[in-house]
mmCIF file of C-alpha atoms in Angstrom:
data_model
loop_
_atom_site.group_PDB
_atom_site.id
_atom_site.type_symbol
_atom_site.label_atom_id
_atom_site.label_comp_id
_atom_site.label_asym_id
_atom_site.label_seq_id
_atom_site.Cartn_x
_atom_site.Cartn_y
_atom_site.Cartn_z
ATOM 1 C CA UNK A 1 43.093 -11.855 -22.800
ATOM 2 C CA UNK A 2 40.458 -10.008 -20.998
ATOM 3 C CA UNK A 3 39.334 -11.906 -17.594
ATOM 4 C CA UNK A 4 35.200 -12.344 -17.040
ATOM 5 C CA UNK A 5 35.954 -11.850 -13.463
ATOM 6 C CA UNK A 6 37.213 -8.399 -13.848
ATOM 7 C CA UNK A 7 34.295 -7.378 -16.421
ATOM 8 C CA UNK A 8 32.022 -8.346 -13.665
ATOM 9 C CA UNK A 9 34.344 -6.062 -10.995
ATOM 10 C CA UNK A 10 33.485 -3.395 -14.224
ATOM 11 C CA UNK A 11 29.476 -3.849 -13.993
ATOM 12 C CA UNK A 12 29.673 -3.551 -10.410
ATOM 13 C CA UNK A 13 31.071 -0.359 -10.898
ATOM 14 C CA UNK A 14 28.983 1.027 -13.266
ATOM 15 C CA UNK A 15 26.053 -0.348 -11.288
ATOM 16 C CA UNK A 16 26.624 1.082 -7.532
ATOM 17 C CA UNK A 17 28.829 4.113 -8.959
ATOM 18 C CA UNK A 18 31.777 3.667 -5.996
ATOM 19 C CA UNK A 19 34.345 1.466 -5.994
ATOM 20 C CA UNK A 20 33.558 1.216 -2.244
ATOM 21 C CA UNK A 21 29.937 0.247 -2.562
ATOM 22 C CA UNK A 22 30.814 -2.123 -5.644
ATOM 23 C CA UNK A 23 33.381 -4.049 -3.244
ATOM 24 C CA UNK A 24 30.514 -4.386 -0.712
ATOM 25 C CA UNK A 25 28.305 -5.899 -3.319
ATOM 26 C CA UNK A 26 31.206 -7.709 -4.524
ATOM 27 C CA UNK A 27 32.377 -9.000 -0.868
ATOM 28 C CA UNK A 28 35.439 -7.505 -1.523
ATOM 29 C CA UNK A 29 37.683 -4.825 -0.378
ATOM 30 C CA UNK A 30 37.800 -1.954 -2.008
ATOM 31 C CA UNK A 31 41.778 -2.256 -2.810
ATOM 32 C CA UNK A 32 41.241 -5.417 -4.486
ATOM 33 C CA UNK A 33 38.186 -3.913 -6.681
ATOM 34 C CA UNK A 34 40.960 -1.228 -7.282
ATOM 35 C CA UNK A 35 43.423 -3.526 -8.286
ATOM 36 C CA UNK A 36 41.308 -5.789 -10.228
ATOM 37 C CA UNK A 37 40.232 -2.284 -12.295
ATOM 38 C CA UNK A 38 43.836 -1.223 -12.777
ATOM 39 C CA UNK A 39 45.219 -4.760 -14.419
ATOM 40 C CA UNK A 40 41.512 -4.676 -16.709
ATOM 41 C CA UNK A 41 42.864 -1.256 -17.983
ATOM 42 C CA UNK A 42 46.562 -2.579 -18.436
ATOM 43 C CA UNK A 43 44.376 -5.506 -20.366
ATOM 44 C CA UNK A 44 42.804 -3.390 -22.878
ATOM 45 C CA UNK A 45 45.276 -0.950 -23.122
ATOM 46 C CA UNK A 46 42.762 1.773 -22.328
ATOM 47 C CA UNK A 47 41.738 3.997 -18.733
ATOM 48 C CA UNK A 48 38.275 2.611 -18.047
ATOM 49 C CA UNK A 49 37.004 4.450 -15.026
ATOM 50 C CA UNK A 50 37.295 8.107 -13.939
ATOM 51 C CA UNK A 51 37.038 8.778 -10.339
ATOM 52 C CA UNK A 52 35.924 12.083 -8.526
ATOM 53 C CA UNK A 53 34.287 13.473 -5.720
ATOM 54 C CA UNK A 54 30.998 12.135 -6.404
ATOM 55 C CA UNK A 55 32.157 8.523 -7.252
ATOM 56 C CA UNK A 56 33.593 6.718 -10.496
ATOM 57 C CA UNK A 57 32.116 6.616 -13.389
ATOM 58 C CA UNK A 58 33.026 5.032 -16.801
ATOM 59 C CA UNK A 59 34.806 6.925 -19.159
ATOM 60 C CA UNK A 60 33.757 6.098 -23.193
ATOM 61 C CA UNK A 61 35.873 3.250 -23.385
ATOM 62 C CA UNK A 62 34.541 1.876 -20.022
ATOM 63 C CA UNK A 63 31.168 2.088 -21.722
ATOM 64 C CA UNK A 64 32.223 0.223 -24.956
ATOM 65 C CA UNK A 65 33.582 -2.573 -23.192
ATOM 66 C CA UNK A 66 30.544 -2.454 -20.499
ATOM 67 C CA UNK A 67 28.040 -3.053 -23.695
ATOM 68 C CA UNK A 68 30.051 -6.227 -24.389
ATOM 69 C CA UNK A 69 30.709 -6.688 -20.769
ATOM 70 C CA UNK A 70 26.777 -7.739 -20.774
ATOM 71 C CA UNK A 71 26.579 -9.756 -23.439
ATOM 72 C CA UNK A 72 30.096 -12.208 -22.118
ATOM 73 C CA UNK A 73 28.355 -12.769 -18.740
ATOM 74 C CA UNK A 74 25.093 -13.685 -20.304
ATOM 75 C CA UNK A 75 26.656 -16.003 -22.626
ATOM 76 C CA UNK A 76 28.293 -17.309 -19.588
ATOM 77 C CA UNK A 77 25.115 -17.865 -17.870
ATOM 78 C CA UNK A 78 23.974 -19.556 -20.675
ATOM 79 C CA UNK A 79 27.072 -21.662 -21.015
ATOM 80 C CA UNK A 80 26.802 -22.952 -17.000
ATOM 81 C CA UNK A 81 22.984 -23.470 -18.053
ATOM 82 C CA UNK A 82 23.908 -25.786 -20.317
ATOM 83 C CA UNK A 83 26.768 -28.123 -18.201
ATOM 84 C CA UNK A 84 24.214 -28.095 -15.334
ATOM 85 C CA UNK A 85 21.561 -29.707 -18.093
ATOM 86 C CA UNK A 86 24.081 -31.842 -19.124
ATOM 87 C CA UNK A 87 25.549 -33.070 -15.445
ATOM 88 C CA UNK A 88 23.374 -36.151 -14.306
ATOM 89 C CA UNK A 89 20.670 -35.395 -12.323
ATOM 90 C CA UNK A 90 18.808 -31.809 -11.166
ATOM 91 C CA UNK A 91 19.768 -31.294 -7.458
ATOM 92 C CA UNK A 92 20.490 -28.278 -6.014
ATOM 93 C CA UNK A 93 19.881 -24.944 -4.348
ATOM 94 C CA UNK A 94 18.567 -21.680 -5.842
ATOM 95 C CA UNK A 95 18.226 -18.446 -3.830
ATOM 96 C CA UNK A 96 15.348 -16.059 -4.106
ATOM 97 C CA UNK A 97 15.027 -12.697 -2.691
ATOM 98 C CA UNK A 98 11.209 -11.090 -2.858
ATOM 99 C CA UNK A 99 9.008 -8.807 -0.989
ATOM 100 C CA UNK A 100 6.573 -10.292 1.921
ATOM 101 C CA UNK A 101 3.204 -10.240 -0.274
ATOM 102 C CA UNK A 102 5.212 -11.748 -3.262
ATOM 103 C CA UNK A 103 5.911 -14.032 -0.805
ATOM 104 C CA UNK A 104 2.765 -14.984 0.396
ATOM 105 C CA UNK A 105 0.892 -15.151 -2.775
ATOM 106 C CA UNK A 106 3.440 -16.583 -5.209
ATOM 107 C CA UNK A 107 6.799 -18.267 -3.751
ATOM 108 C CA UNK A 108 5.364 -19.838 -1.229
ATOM 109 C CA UNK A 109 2.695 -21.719 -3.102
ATOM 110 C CA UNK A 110 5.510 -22.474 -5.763
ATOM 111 C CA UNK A 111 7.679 -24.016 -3.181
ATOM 112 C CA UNK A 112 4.597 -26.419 -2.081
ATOM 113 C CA UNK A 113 4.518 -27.289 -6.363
ATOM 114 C CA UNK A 114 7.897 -27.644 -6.398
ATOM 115 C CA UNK A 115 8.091 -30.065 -3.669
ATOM 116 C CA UNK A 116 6.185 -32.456 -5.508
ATOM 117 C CA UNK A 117 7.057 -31.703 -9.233
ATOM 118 C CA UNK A 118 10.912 -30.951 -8.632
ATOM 119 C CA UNK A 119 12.037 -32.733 -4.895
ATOM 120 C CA UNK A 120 15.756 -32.146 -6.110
ATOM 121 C CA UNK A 121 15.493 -28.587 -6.252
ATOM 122 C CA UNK A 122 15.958 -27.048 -2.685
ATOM 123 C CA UNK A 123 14.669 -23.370 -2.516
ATOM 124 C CA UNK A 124 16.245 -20.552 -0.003
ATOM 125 C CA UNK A 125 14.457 -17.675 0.159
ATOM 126 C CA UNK A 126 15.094 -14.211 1.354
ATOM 127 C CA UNK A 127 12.885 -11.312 2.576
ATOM 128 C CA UNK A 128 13.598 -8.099 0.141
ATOM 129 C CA UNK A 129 11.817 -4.860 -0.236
ATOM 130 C CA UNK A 130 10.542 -5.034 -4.370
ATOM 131 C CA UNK A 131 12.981 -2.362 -4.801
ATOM 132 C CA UNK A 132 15.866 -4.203 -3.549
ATOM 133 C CA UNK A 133 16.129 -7.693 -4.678
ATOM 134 C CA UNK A 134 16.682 -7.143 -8.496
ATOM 135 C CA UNK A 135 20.348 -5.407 -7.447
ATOM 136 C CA UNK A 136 20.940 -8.475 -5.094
ATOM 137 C CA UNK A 137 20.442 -10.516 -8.925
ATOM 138 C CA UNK A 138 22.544 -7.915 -10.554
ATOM 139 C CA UNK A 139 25.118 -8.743 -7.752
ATOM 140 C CA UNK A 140 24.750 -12.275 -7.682
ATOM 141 C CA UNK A 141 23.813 -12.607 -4.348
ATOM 142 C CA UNK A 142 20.548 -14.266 -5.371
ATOM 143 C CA UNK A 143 19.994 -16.467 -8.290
ATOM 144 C CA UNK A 144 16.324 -14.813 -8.120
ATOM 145 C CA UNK A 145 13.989 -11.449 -7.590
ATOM 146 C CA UNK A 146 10.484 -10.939 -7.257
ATOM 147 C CA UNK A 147 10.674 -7.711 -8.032
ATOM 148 C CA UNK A 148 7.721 -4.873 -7.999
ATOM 149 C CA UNK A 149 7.910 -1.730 -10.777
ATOM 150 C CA UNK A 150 9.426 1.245 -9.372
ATOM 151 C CA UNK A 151 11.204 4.659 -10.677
ATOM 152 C CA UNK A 152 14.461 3.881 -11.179
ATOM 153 C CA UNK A 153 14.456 0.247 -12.265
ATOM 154 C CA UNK A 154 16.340 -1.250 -14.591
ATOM 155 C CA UNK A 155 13.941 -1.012 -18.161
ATOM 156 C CA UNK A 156 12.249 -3.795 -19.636
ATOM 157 C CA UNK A 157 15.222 -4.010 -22.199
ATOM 158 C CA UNK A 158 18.041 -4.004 -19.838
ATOM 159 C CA UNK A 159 20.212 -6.544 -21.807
ATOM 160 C CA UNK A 160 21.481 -7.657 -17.687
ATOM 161 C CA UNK A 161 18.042 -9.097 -17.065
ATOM 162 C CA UNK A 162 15.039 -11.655 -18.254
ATOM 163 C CA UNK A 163 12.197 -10.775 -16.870
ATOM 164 C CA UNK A 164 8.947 -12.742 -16.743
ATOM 165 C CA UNK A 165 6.031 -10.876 -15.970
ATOM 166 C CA UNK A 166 3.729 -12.535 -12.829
ATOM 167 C CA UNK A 167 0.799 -10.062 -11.952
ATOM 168 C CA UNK A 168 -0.517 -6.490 -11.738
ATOM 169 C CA UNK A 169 -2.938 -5.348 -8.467
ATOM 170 C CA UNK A 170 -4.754 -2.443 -7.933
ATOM 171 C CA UNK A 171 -4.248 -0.262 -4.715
ATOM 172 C CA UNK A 172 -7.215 -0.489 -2.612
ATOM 173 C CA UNK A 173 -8.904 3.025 -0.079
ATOM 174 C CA UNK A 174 -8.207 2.186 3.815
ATOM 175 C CA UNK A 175 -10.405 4.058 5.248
ATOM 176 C CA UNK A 176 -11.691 4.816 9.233
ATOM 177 C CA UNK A 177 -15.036 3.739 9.919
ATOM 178 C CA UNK A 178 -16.074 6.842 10.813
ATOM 179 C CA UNK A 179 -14.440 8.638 7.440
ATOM 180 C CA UNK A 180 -16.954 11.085 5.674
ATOM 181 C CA UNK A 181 -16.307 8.506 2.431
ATOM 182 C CA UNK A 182 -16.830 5.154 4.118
ATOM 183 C CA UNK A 183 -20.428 4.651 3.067
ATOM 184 C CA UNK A 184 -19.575 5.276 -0.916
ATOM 185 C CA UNK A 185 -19.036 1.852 -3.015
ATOM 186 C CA UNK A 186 -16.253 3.621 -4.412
ATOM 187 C CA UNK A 187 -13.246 6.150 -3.817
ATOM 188 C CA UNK A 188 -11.815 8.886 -5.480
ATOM 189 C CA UNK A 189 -8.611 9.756 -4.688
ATOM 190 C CA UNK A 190 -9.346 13.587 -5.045
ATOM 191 C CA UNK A 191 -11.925 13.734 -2.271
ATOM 192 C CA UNK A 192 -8.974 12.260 0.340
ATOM 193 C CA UNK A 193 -6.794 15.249 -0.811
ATOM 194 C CA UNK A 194 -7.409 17.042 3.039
ATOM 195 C CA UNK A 195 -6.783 14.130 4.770
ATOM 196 C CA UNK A 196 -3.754 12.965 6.734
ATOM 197 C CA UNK A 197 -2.143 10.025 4.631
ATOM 198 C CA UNK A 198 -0.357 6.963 6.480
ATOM 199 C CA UNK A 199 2.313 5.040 3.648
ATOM 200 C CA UNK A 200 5.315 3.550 3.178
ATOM 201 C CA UNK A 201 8.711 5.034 3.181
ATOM 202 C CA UNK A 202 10.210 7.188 0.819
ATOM 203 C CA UNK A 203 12.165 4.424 -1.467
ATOM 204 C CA UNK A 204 9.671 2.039 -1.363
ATOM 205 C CA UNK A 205 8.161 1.390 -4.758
ATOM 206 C CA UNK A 206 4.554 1.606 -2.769
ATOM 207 C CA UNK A 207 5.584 5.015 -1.723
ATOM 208 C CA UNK A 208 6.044 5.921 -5.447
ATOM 209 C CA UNK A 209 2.695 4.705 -6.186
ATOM 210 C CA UNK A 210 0.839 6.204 -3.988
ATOM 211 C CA UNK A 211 2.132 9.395 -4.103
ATOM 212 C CA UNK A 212 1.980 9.442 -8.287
ATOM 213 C CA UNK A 213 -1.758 8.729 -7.641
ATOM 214 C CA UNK A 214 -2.362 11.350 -5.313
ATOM 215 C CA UNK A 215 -0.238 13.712 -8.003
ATOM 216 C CA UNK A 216 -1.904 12.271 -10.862
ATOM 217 C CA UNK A 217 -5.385 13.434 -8.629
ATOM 218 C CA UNK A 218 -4.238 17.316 -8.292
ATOM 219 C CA UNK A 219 -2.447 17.046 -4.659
ATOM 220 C CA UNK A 220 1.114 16.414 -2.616
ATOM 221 C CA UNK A 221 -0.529 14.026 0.123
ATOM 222 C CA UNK A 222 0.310 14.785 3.899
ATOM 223 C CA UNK A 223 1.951 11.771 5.276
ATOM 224 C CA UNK A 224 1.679 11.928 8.994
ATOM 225 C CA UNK A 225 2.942 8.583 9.017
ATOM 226 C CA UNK A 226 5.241 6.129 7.663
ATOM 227 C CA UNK A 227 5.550 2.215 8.021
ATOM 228 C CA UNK A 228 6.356 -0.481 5.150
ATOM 229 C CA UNK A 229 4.692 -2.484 7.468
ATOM 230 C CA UNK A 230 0.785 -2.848 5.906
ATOM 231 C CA UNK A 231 -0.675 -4.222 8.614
ATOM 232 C CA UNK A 232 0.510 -1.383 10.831
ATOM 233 C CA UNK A 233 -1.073 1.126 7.875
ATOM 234 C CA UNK A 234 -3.992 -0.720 8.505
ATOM 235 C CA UNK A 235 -3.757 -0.528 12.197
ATOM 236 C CA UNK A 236 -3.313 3.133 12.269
ATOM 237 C CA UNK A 237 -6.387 3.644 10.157
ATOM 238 C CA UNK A 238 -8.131 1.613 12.315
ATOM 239 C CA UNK A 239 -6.931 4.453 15.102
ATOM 240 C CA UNK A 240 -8.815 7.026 13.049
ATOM 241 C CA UNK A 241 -4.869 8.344 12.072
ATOM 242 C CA UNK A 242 -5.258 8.831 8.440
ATOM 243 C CA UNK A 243 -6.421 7.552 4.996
ATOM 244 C CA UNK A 244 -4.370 4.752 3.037
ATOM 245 C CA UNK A 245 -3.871 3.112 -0.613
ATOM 246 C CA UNK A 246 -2.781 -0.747 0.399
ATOM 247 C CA UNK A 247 -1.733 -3.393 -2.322
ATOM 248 C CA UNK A 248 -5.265 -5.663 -2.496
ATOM 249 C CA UNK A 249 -2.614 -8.704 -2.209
ATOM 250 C CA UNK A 250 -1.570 -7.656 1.051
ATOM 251 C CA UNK A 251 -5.125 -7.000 2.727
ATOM 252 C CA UNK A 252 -5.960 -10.743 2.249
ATOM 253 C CA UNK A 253 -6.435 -12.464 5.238
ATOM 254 C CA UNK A 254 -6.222 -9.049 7.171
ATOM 255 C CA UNK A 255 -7.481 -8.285 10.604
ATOM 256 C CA UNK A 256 -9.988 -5.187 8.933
ATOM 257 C CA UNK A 257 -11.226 -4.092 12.688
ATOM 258 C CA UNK A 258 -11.963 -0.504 12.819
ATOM 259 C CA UNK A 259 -11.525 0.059 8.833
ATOM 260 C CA UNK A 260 -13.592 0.407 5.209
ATOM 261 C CA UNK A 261 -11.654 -0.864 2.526
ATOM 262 C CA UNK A 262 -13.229 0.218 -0.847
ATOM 263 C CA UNK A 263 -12.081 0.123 -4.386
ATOM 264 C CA UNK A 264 -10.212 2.925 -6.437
ATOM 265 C CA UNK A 265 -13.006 5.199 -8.608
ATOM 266 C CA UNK A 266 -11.145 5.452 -11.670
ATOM 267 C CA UNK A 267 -8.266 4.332 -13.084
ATOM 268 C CA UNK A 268 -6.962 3.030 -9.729
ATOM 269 C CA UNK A 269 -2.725 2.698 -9.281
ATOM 270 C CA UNK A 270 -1.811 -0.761 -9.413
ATOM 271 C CA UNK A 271 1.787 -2.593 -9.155
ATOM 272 C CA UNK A 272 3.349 -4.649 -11.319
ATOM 273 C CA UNK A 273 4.824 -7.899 -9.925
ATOM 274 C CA UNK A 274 7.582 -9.507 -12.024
ATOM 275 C CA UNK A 275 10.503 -11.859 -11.593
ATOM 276 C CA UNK A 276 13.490 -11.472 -12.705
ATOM 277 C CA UNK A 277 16.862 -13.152 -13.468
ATOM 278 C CA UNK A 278 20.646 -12.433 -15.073
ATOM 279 C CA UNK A 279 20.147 -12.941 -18.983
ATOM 280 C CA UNK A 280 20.933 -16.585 -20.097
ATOM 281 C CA UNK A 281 20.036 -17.697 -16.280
ATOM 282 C CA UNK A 282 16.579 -18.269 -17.483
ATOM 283 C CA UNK A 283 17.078 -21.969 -18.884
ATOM 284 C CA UNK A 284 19.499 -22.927 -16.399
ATOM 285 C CA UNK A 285 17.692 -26.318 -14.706
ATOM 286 C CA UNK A 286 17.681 -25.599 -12.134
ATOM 287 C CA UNK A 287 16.106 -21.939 -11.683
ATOM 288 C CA UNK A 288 13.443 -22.604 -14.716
ATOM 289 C CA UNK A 289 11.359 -24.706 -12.694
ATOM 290 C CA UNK A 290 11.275 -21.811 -9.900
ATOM 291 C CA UNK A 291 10.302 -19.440 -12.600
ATOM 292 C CA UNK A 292 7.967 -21.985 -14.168
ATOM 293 C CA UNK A 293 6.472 -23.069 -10.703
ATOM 294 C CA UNK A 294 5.953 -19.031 -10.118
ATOM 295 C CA UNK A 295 4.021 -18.270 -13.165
ATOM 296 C CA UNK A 296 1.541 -21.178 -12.992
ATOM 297 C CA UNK A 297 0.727 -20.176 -9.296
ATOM 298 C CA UNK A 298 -0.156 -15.634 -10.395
ATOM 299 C CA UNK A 299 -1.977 -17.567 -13.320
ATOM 300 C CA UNK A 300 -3.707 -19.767 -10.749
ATOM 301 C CA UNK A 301 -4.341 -18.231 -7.428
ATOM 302 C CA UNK A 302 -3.507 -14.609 -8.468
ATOM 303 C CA UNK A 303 -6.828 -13.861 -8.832
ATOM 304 C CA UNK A 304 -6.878 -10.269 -7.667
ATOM 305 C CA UNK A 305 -5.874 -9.015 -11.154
ATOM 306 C CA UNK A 306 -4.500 -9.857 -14.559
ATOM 307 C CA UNK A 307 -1.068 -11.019 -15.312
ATOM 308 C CA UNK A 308 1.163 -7.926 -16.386
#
């Protein structure tokens, strides 16, 4: 009989492409990962993982048994859904990893509903870049991601994941006081293409946005300088250091000294805000009343733009 344990020990795998960085994810050591492999391939009678120089990767049995793999631990999820429904009482703890605007403008609000609509549930949250929380789900280290669009994310499909959509935002034009464009009502991003840029990091799914849009208008922008931090973007083009396209969520309540802030012309770039859960997790007690709480507040108080 095949143990669920070791089909998870196979996703991980898959997943992080090591069998170093799926014990890490795992909190195990890589031996045990190792051994936990070797008795799921004496299980199944079959070699499920190749390894090489540039990691492991599944061989075409791994994959078979990874497409059921999916389905098992979703019917699982569903299955511990159910006995929590059933078990007297909804009291307990669910984690939640999302970005510092998602923060702001949805979980906390939802935490202030929840207090009052759901007093069992106790809520633990975790600061995550929106490119890095839907792994930590994937991983079970959090019950919960607010997660933003980026390249590379798991698809709408993925048969790991439920997804429910929360809100989209446009990218708003930081601009110096002083900029040649500051007294225009509106921005295009192809008049900022001989400027110095400030951004996020390379790997953050803002970085991706911005520099699609500044692809999308004809250029490769020059990023002089780099912070995930937005109010330090904002800071620096209040220096007169460069142009900027910041999240409209995350210039509310802003200190604007020394800056224009003007919408996109155009199509502007916008991010999609979603969260996100293992499949058959959403109905589990206690985490639908997070997700519920969630999108009641971006229908609410997410203002800024439509839902996604």
């Amino acid at each position: 009989m095949i143990d669920a344990r070791r089909l998870r020990i196979l996703r991980a795998v898959a997943d992080h492409r090591t069998v170093t960085a799926a014990a890490a994810a795992l909190y195990l050591t890589p031996s045990a990962v190792s051994q936990q492999l070797a008795a799921l391939e004496q299980e199944t009678g079959h070699r499920l993982v190749e390894r090489g120089a540039r990691g492991a990767r599944l061989t075409a049995a791994g994959e078979i048994l990874l497409s059921h793999t999916n389905l098992v631990l979703a019917q699982l999820e569903r299955a511990e859904a159910e006995l929590a429904d059933y078990s007297a009482g909804i009291a307990g703890t669910v984690t939640v990893a999302a970005f510092a605007t998602g923060i702001g403008l949805v979980l906390a609000p939802a935490l202030t509903e929840l207090a009052r609509t759901a007093p069992g549930i106790r809520v633990k949250v975790q600061d995550a870049e929106g490119d890095a929380s839907v792994p930590m789900v994937l991983d079970r280290q959090v019950d919960v991601a607010v997660a933003v669009e980026y390249r590379g994310a798991p698809a709408e499909d993925d048969r790991r994941l439920t997804r429910v959509p929360l809100y989209s935002e446009p990218f708003d034009a930081v601009l110096p006081v002083g900029h040649r464009l500051a007294g225009q009502a509106q921005v295009a991003v192809a008049d900022l293409a001989k400027d110095p840029w400030i951004g996020p990091y390379p790997g953050n799914p803002c970085h991706d946005v911005v520099v699609l849009a500044c692809e999308y208008a004809g250029f490769a922008p020059r990023l002089d300088h780099s912070s995930d931090d937005f109010h330090a973007v904002v800071a620096l083009a209040g220096a007169d250091a460069g142009v900027a396209l910041v999240p409209r969520s995350a210039l509310r309540g802003m200190e604007l000294t020394g800056v224009v802030v003007r919408p996109v012309e155009g199509s502007a770039p916008t991010r999609r805000v979603f969260a996100a859960v293992r499949q058959g997790a959403e109905g589990h007690p206690l985490i639908r009343p997070v997700l519920d709480a969630m999108e009641a507040v971006a229908v609410r108080e997410a203002g800024l733009a439509a839902r996604s």
